[in-house]
Coordinates of C-alpha atoms and ligand atoms in Angstrom, one line a residue:
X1 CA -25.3 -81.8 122.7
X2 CA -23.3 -81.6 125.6
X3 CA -24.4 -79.1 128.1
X4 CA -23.4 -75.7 129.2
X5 CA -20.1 -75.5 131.1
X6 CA -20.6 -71.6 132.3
X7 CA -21.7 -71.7 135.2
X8 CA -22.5 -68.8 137.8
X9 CA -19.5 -70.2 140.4
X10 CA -16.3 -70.5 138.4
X11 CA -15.0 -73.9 138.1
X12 CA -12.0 -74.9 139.9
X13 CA -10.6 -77.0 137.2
X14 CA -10.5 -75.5 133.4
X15 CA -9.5 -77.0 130.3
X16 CA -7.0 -74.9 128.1
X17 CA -5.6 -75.4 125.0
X18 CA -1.9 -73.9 123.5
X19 CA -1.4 -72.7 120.0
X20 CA 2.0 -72.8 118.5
X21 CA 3.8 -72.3 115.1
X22 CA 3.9 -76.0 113.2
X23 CA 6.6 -78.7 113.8
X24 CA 6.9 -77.0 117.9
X25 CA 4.3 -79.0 119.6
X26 CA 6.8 -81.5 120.7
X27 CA 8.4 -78.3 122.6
X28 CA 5.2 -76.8 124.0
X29 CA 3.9 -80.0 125.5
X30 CA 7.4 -80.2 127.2
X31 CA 6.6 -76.7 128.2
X32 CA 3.3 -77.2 129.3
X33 CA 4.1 -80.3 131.4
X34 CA 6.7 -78.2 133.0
X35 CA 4.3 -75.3 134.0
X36 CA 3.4 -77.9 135.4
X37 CA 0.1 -78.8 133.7
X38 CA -1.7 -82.0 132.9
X39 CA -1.9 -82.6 129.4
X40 CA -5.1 -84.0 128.0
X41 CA -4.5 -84.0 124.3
X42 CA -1.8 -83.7 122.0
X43 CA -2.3 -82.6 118.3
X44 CA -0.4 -80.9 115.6
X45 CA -0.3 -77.6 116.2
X46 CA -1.4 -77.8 119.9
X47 CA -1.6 -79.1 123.1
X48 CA -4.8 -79.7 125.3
X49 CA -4.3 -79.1 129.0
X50 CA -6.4 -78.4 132.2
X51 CA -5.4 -76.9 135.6
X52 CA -7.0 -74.2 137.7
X53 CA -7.2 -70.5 137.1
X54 CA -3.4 -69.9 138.3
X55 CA -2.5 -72.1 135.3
X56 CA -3.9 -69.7 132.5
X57 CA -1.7 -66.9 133.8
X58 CA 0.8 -69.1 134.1
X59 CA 0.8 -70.4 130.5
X60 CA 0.3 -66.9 129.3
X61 CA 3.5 -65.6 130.7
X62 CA 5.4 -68.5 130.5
X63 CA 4.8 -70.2 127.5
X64 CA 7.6 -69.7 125.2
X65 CA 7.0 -71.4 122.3
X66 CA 3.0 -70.8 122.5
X67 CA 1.4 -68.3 120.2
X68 CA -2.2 -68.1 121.8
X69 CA -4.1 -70.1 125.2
X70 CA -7.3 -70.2 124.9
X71 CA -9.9 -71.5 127.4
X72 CA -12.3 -74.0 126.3
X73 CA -16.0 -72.9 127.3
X74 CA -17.9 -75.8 125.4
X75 CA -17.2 -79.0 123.1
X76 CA -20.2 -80.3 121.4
X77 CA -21.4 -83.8 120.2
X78 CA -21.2 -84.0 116.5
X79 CA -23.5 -81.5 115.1
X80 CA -24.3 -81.2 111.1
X81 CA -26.4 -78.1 110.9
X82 CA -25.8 -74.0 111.0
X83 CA -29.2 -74.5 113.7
X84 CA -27.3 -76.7 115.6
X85 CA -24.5 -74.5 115.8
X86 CA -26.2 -71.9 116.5
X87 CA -28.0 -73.6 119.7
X88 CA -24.2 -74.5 120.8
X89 CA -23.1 -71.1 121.2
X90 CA -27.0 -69.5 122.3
X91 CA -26.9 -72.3 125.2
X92 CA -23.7 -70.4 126.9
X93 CA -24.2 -67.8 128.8
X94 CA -22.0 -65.4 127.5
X95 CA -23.0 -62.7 129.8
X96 CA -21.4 -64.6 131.9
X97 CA -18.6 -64.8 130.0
X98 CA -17.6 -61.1 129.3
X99 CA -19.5 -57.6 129.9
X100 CA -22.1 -56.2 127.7
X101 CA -20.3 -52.8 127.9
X102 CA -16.9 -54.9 126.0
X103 CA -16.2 -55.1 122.6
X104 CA -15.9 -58.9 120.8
X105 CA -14.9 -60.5 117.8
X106 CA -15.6 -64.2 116.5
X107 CA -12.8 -66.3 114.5
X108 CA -14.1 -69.5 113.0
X109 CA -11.8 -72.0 111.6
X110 CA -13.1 -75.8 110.1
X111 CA -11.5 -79.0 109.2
X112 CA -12.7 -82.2 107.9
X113 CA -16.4 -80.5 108.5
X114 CA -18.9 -79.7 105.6
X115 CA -22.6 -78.8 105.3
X116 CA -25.2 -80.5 104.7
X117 CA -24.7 -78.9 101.4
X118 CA -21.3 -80.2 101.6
X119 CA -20.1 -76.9 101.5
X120 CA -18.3 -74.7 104.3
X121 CA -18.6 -70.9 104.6
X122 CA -16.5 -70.5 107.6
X123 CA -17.1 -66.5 107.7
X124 CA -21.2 -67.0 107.5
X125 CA -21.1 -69.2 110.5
X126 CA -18.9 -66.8 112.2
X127 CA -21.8 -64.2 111.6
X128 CA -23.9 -66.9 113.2
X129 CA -22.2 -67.5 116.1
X130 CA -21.7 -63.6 116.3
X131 CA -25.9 -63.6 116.1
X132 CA -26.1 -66.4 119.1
X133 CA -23.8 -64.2 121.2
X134 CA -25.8 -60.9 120.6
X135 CA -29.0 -62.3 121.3
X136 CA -27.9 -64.1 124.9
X137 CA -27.3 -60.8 125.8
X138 CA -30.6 -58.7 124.3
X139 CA -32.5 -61.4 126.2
X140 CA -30.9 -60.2 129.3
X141 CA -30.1 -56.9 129.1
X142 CA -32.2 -55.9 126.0
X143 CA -28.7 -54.4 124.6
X144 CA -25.8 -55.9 123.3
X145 CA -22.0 -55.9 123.0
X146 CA -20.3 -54.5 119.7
X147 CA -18.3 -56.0 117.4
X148 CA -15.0 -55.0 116.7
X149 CA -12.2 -56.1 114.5
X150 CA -9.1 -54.1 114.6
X151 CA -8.9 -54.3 118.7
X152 CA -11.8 -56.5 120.3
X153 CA -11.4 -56.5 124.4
X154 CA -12.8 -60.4 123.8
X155 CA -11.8 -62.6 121.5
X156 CA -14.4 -65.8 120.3
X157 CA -12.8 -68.3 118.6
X158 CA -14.8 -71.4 117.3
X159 CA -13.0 -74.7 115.5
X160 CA -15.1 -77.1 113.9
X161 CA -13.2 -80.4 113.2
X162 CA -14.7 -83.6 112.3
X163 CA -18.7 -81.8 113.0
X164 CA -17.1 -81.5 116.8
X165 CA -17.5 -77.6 117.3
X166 CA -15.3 -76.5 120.3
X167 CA -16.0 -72.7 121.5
X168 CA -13.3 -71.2 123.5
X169 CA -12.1 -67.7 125.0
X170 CA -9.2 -66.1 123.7
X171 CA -7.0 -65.7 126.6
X172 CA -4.1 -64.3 125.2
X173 CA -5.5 -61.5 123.2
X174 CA -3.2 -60.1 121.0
X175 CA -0.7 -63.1 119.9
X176 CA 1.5 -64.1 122.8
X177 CA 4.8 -63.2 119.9
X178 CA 4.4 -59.9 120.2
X179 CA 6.3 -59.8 123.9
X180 CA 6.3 -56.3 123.6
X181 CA 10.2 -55.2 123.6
X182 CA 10.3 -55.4 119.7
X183 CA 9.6 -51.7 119.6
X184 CA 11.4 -51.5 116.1
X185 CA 12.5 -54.4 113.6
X186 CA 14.3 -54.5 110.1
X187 CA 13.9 -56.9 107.4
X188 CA 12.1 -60.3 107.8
X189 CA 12.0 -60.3 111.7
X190 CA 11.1 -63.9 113.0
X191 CA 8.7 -64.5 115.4
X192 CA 9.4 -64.1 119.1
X193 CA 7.4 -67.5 119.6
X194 CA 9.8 -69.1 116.8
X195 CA 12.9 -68.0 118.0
X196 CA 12.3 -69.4 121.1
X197 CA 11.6 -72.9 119.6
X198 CA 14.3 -72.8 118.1
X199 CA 16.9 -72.1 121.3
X200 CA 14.8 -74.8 123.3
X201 CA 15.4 -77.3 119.9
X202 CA 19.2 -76.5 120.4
X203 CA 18.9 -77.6 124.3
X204 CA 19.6 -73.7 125.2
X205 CA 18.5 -73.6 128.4
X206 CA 20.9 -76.5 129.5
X207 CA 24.3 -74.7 127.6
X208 CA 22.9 -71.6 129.5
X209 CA 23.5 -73.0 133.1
X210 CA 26.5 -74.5 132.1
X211 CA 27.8 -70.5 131.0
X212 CA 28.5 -71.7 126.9
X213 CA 28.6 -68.1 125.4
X214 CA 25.8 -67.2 123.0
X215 CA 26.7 -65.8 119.4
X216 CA 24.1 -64.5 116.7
X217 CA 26.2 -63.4 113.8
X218 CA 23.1 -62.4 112.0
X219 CA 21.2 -60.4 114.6
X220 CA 18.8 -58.5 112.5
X221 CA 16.4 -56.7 114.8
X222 CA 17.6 -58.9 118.0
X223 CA 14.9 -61.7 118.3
X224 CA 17.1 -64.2 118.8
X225 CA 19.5 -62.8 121.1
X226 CA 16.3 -60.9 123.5
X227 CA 14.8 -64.5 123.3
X228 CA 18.3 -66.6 124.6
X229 CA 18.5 -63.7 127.1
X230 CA 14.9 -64.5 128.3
X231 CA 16.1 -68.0 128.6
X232 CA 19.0 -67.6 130.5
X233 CA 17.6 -65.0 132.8
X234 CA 14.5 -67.3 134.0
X235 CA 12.8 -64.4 132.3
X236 CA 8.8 -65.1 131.8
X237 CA 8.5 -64.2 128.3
X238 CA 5.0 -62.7 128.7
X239 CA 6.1 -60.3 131.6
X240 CA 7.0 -57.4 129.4
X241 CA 3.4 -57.2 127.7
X242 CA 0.5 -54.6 129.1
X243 CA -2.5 -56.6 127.8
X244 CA -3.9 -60.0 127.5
X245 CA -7.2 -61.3 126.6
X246 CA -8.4 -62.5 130.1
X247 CA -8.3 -58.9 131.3
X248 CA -12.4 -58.7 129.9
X249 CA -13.0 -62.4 131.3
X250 CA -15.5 -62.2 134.3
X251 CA -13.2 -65.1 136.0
X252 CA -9.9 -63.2 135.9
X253 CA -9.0 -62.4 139.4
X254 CA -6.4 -59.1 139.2
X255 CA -5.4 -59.9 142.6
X256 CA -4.1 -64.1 141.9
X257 CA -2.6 -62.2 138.7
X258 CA -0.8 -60.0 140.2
X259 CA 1.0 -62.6 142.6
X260 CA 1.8 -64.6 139.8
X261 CA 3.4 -61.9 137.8
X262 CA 5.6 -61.1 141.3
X263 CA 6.5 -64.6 141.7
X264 CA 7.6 -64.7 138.2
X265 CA 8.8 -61.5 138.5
X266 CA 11.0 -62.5 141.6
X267 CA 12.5 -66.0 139.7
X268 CA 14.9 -63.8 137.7
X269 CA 18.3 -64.2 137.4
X270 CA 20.0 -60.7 136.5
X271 CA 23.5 -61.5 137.8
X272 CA 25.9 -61.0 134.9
X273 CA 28.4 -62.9 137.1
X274 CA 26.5 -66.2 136.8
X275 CA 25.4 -65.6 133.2
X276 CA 26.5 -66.5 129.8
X277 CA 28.6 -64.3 127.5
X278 CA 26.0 -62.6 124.8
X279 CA 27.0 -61.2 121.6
X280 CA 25.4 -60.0 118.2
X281 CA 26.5 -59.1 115.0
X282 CA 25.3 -58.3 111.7
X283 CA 26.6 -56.6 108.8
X284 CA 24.2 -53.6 108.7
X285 CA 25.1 -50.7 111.1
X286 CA 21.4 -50.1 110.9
X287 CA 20.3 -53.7 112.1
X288 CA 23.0 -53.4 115.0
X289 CA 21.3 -49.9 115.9
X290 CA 17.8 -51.4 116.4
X291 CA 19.1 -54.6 118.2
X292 CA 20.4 -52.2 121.0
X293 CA 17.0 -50.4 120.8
X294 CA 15.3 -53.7 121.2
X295 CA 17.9 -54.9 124.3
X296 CA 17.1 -51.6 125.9
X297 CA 13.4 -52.3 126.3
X298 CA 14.0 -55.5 127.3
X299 CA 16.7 -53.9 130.0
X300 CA 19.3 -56.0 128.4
X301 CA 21.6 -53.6 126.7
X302 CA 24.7 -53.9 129.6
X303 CA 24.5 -58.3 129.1
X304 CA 25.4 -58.3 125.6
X305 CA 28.5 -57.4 123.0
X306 CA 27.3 -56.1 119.7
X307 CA 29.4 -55.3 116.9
X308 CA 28.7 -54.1 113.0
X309 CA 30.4 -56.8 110.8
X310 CA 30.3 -59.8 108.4
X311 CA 30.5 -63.0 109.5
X312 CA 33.0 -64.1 107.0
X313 CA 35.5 -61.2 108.5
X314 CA 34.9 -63.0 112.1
X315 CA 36.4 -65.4 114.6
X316 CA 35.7 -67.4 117.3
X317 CA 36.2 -65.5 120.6
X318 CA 35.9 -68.5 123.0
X319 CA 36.5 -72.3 122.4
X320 CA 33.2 -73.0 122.7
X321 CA 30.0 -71.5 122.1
X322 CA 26.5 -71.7 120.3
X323 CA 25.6 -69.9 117.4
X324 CA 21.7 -69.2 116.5
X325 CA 20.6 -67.7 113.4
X326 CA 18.5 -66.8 110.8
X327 CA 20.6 -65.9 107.7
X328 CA 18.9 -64.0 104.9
X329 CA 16.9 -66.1 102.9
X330 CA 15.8 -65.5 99.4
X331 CA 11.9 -66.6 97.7
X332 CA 12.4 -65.2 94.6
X333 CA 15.0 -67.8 92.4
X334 CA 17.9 -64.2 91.8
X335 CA 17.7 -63.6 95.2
X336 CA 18.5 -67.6 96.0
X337 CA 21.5 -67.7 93.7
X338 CA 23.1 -64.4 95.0
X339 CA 22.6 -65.8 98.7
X340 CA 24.4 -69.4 98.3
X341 CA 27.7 -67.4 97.8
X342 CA 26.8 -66.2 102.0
X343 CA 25.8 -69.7 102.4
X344 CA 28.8 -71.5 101.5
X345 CA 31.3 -68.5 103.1
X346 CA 29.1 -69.4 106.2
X347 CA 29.7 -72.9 106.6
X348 CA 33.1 -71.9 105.3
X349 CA 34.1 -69.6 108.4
X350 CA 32.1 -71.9 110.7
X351 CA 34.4 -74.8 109.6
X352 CA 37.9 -73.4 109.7
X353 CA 37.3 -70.3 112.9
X354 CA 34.4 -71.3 114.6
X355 CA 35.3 -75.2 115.8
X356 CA 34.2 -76.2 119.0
X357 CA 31.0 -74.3 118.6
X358 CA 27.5 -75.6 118.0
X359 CA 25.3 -73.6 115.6
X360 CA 21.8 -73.7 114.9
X361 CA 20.5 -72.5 111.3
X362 CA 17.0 -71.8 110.2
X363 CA 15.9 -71.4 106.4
X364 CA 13.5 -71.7 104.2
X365 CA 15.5 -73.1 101.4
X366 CA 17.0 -76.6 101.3
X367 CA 19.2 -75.4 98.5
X368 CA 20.7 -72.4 100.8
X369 CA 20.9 -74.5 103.8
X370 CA 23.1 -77.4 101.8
X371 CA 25.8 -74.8 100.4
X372 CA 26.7 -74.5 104.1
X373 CA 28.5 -78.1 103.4
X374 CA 28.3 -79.4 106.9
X375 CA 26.0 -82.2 107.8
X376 CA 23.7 -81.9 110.3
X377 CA 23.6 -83.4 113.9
X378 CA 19.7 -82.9 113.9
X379 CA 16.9 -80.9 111.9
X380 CA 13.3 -80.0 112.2
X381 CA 10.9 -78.9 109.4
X382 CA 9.1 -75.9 110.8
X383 CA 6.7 -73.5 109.7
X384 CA 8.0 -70.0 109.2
X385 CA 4.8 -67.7 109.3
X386 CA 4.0 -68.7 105.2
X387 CA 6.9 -70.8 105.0
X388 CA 8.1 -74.1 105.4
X389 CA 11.5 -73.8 106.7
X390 CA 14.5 -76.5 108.4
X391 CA 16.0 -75.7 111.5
X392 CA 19.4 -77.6 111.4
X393 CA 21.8 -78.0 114.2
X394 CA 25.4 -78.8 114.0
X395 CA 28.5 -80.1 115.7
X396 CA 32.0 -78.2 114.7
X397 CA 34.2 -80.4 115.6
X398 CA 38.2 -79.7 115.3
X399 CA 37.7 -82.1 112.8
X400 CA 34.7 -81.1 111.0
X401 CA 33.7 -83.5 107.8
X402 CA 32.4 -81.4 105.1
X403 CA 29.5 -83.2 103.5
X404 CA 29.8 -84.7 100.2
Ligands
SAM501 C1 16.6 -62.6 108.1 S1 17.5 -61.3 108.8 C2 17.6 -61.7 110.5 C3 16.4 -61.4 111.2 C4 16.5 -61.5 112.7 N1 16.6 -62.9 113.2 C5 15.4 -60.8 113.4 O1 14.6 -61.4 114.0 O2 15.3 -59.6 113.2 C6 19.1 -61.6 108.2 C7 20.2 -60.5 108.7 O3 21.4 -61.0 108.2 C8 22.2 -59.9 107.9 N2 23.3 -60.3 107.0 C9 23.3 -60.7 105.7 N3 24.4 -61.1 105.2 C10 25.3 -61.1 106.3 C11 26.7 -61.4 106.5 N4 27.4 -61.9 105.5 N5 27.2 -61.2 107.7 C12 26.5 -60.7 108.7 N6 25.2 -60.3 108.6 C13 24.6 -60.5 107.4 C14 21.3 -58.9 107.3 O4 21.8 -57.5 107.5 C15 20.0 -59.1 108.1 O5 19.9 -58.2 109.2

């Protein structure tokens, strides 16, 4: 077993490692090696990195595309047995890890990894790393730190992948999605996280310094348009949140924190002069109501044009432009055969009023996303919370093939 990385003097060098929503790593390594960070591992679903203490602050509040960072505390030989995991997790000294006054909780998630029973039980060996943790602080203090589900200041999680347990430190807390200026949202809201995939995916950032207008004709609770407007602003996505997991770690230094947040802080570009256009639609008064709601927290609200209307009864207001969007989509088969009839008026007005533009559009449903009739410059398959969704981007040319 390897041994135990906590150490009374913190170490200058960490290793961290990046959650995001499936079919993004591509964009959160890119991400990460532009914090920038040195990448150690690449897998599905994440990125392994390492860099001093700066570099967690960093990659919490600048990570776009990154649901959680967590900080890797120990990484075992393989081990087979629930007494072998529980030595793993006794051998850190977790009172040196958080204070015996915080409240914790311990996730535990295996692949590829069964018993000697050839069984898994993923919540017993949670309780037993939970047990390990307890009693490495009894020993010391003859007390211990509560458990708590609903809002733990410290979050454990443990993955166990090929009989290779890792244990890290939740830095992020509360997923890194929840930015914190969604203070109200209207039907099938999609991630913060996502919607920023999705604008890197359709090179936003670029079209952004260049001044191309952004459109999102379906605007919903605003997602899309807060995130382009976090994009264009050099906007740290995290800087709008009030809590983060490393707030209970014994390393976090408040003071390095807070010098990163004002550096981030001044890198803002607020200017509406050397910004994009913005504007949002959506055919519900009530969805255009919560978008401004949403733009206000975010101090957006004078940057962008909103308007309560159908896309079908619009037309493009510059020759060029990029649309992003996330169209209603159905799961139930009545709901799919009422929404091809939006589907096919989309690609319809995007066709004959919108040429010129690019548009991105993310569904769930091949079916929905083929009665658009255009063909694709590029797609993605991506993982839409439960769903497995296509991100497609095209070209409207003035001479737009439909597909046959
Ligand atoms: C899936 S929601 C968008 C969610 C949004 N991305 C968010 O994060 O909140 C789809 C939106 O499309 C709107 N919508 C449906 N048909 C429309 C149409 N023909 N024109 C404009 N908006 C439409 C609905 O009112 C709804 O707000």
């Amino acid at each position: 077993m390897s041994q135990v990385l906590i150490r009374r003097k913190a170490p200058t060098v960490y290793t961290y490692f990046a959650i995001c929503p499936g079919g993004l790593d591509e964009v959160l390594k890119k991400e990460i090696e532009a914090l920038p960070a040195k990448i150690t591992h690449h897998y599905p679903g994440g990125v392994e990195f390492e860099g001093p203490l700066e570099m967690a602050y960093l990659a919490c509040l600048e990570l776009r595309t990154a649901s959680r960072v967590l900080l890797r505390l120990q990484q075992t030989k393989k081990i087979f047995k629930d007494e072998e995991l529980y030595e793993a997790v006794h051998a850190i000294d977790w009172t040196e890890v958080f204070d015996v006054d915080s409240t914790f909780s311990v996730y535990f998630t295996e692949t590829r990894t069964k018993d000697r029973r050839g069984q898994t039980n993923t919540q017993f060996l949670a309780l037993k790393a939970k047990d390990a943790i307890v009693d490495r602080f009894r020993k010391k203090f003859d007390r211990r730190p509560n458990v708590s589900r609903e809002n733990p200041d410290v979050t454990i999680r443990l993955h166990w992948h090929d009989h290779i347990l890792k244990i890290y430190l939740d830095l992020s807390g509360r997923s890194l999605h929840e930015r914190g200026y969604r203070t109200e949202t209207l039907e099938a809201p999609i991630k913060e996280n996502l919607a920023a995939g999705l604008l890197l995916l359709a090179d936003w950032p670029r079209l952004a310094a260049e001044r191309v207008p952004f459109l999102d004709p379906f605007c919903g609770s605003g997602t899309l348009l807060i995130e382009a407007l976090l994009i264009a602003t050099r906007t740290a996505p995290g800087l709008f949140r009030t809590q983060f997991g490393f707030y209970s770690w014994k390393d976090h230094q408040p003071d390095l924190f807070d010098s990163v947040l004002e550096r981030l802080k001044s890198k803002r570009v607020l200017d509406p002069a050397v910004l994009p256009r913005f504007l949002g639609s959506d055919q519900s008064e009530q969805a255009v109501a919560i978008t401004r709601a949403n733009l206000e927290n975010a101090g957006f609200q004078s940057l962008v044009t909103l308007k309560a209307t159908r896309f079908e009864d619009t037309a493009a207001p510059t020759p060029t432009g990029l649309i992003v969007a996330n169209p209603p989509y159905g799961v139930r088969l009545n709901e799919i055969n009422l929404l091809l009839e939006t589907y096919q008026k989309m690609g319809s007005t995007l066709k004959h009023r919108y040429s010129g533009w690019q548009c991105g559009v993310i569904s769930s449903d091949k079916k929905l996303l083929a009665a658009i009739g255009l063909r694709p410059r590029k797609k993605w398959n991506l993982h839409n919370g439960g769903l497995e969704s296509t991100f497609s981007l095209f070209d409207l040319y003035k001479s737009e093939k439909m597909a046959k």
